[in-house]
GROMACS .gro file of C-alpha atoms in nm:
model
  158
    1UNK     CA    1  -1.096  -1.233   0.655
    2UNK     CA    2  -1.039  -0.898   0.524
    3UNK     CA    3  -0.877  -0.800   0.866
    4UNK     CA    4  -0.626  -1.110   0.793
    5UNK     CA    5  -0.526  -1.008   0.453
    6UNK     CA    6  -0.476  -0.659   0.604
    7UNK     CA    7  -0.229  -0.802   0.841
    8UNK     CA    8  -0.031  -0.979   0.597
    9UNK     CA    9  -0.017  -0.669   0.373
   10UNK     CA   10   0.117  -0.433   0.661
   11UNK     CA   11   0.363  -0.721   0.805
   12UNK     CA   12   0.465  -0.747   0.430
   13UNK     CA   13   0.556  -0.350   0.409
   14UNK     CA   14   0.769  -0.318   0.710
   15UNK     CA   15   0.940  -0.624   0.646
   16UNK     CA   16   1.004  -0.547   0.264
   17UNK     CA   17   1.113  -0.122   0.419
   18UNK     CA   18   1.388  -0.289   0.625
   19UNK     CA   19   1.517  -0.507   0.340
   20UNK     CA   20   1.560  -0.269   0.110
   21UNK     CA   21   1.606   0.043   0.256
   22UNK     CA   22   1.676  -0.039   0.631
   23UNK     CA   23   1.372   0.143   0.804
   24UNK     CA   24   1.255   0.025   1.107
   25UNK     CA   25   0.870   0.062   1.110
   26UNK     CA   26   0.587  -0.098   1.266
   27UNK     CA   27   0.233  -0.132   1.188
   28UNK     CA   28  -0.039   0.037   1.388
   29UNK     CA   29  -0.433  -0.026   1.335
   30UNK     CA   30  -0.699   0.276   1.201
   31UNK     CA   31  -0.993   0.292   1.175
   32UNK     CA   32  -1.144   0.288   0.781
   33UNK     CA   33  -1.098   0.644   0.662
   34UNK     CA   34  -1.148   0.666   0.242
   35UNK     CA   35  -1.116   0.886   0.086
   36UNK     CA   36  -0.769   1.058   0.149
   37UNK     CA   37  -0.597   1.068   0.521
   38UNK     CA   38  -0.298   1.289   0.405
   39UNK     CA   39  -0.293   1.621   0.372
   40UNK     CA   40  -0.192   1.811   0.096
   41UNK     CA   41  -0.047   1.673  -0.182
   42UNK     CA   42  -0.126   1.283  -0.198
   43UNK     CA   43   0.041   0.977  -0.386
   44UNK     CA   44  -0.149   0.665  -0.395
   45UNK     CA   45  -0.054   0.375  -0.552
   46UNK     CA   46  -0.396   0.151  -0.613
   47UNK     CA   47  -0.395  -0.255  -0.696
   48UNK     CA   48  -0.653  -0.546  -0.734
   49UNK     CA   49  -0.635  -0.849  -0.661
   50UNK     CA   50  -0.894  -1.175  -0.788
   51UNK     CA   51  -0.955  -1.498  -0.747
   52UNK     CA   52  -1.180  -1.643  -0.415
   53UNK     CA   53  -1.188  -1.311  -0.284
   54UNK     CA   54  -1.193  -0.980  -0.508
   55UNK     CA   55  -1.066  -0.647  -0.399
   56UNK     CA   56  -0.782  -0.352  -0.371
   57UNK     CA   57  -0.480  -0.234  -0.212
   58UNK     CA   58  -0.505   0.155  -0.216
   59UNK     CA   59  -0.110   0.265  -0.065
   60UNK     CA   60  -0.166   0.635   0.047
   61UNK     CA   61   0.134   0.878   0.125
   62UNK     CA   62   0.182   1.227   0.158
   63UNK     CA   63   0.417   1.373  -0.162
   64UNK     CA   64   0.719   1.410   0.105
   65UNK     CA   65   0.688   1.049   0.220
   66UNK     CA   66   0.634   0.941  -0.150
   67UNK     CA   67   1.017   1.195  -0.245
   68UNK     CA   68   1.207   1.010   0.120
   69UNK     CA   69   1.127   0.672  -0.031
   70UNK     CA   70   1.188   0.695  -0.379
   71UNK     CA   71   1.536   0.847  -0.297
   72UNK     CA   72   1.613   0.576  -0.030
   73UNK     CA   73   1.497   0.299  -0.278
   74UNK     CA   74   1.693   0.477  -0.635
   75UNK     CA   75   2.018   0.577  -0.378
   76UNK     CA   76   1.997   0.908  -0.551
   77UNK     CA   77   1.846   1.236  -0.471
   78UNK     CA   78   1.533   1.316  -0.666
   79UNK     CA   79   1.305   1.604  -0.709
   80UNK     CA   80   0.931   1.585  -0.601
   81UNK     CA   81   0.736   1.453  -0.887
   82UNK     CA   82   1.024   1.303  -1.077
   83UNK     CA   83   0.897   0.986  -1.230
   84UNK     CA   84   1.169   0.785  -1.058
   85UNK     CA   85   0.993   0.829  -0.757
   86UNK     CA   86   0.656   0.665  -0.904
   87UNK     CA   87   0.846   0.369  -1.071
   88UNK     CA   88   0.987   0.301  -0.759
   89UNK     CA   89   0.678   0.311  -0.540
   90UNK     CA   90   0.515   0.078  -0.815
   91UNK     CA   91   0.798  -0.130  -0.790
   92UNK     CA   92   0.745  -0.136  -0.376
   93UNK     CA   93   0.376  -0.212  -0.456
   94UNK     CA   94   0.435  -0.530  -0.642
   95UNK     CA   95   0.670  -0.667  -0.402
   96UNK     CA   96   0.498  -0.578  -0.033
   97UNK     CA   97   0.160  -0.694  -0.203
   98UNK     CA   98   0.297  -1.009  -0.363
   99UNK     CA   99   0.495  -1.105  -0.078
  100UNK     CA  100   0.124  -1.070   0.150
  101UNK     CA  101  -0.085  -1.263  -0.154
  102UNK     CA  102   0.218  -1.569  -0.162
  103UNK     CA  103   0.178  -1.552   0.232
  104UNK     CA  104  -0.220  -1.583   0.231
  105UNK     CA  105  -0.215  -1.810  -0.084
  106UNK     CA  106   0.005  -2.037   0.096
  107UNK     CA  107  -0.199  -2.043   0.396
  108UNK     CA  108  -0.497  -2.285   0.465
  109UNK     CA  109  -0.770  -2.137   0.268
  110UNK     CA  110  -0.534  -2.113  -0.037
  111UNK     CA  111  -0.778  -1.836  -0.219
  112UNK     CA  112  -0.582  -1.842  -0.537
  113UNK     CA  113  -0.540  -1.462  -0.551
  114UNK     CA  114  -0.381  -1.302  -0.804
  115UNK     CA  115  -0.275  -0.954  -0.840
  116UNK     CA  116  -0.360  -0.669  -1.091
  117UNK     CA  117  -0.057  -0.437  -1.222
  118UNK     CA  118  -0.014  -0.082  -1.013
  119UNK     CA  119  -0.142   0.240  -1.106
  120UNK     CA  120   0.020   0.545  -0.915
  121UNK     CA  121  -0.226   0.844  -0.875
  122UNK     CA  122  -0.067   1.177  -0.761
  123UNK     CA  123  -0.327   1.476  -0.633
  124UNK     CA  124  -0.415   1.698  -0.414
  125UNK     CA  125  -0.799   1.638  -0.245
  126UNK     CA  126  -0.793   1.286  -0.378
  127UNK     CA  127  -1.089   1.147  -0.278
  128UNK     CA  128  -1.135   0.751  -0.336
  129UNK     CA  129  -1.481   0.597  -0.282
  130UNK     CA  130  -1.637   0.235  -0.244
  131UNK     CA  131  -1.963   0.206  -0.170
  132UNK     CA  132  -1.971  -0.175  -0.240
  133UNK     CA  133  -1.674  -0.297  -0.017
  134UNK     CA  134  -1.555  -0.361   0.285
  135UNK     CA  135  -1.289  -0.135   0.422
  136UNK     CA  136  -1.029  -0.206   0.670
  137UNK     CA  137  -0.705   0.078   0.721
  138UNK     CA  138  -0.369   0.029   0.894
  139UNK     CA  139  -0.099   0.292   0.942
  140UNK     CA  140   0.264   0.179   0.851
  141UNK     CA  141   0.509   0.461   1.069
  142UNK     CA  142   0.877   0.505   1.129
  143UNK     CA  143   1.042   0.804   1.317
  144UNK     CA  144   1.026   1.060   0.957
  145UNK     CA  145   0.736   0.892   0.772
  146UNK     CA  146   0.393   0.690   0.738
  147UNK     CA  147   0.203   0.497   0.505
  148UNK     CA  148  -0.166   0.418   0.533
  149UNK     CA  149  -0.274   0.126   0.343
  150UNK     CA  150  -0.625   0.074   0.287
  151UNK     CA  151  -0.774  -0.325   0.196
  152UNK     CA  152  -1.109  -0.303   0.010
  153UNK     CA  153  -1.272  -0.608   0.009
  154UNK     CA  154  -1.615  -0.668  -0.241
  155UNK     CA  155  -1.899  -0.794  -0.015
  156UNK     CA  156  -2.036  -1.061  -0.053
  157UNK     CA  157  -1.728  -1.285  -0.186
  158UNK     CA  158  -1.552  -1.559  -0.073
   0.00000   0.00000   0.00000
């Protein structure tokens, strides 16, 4: 299941990068790596979701992917760390994960999921842990950038 919902999530992100900022990506599979994949500096932008199934959407990109994006998505040029560029990845958040939940809600098991707001972390040697989950990872790349999003599902439900 949790490998389905990943699908829909990455399938969800490249479609939603060429719609609204005309970057051709695709989705490649990873294996579960928690805490942090990028280097350096590291902006992750963490959701839940509830109903049949519990879990979260942890969004992981290195500071310079995080600055290309929220320039491409304000049409302006922005320094690193401007808040600009975390309102806009929270806005990308909501709309890649919504557009995955409508898709799986829609679908035969209808699990009724419903998502939690966005929080935007920004560090450097994040480290995110769940021991109580199940953890599946995907890679979102185009030809300057990547995104790994990470799908923690609780054991145990649905």
């Amino acid at each position: 299941m949790a490998r389905e919902y990943l699908t829909c999530l990455t399938e969800s992100m490249t479609s939603v990068l060429k719609k609204m900022i005309d970057i051709d990506s695709v989705s490649l599979e990873a294996a579960p790596v928690l805490p942090s994949v990028t280097a350096g500096v590291t902006v992750v932008s963490l959701l839940g979701f509830n109903g049949a199934r519990k879990g979260r959407v942890v969004m992981e990109m290195s500071i310079d992917t995080a600055q290309h994006l929220g320039q491409a998505l304000n049409q302006e040029e922005l320094t690193p760390f401007d808040k600009m560029i975390f309102y806009a990845l929270s806005e990308l958040s909501n709309i890649f994960c919504g557009a995955a939940v409508t898709k799986i809600n829609n679908g035969p098991d209808r699990p009724g999921l419903r998502l939690t707001p966005p929080n935007i972390l920004v560090g450097e040697g994040m480290q995110v842990f769940d021991a109580h989950a199940e953890l599946e990872t995907a890679r979102v790349t185009w030809s300057d950038g990547e995104i790994f999003i990470h799908l923690s599902m609780e054991r145990g439900a649905g």
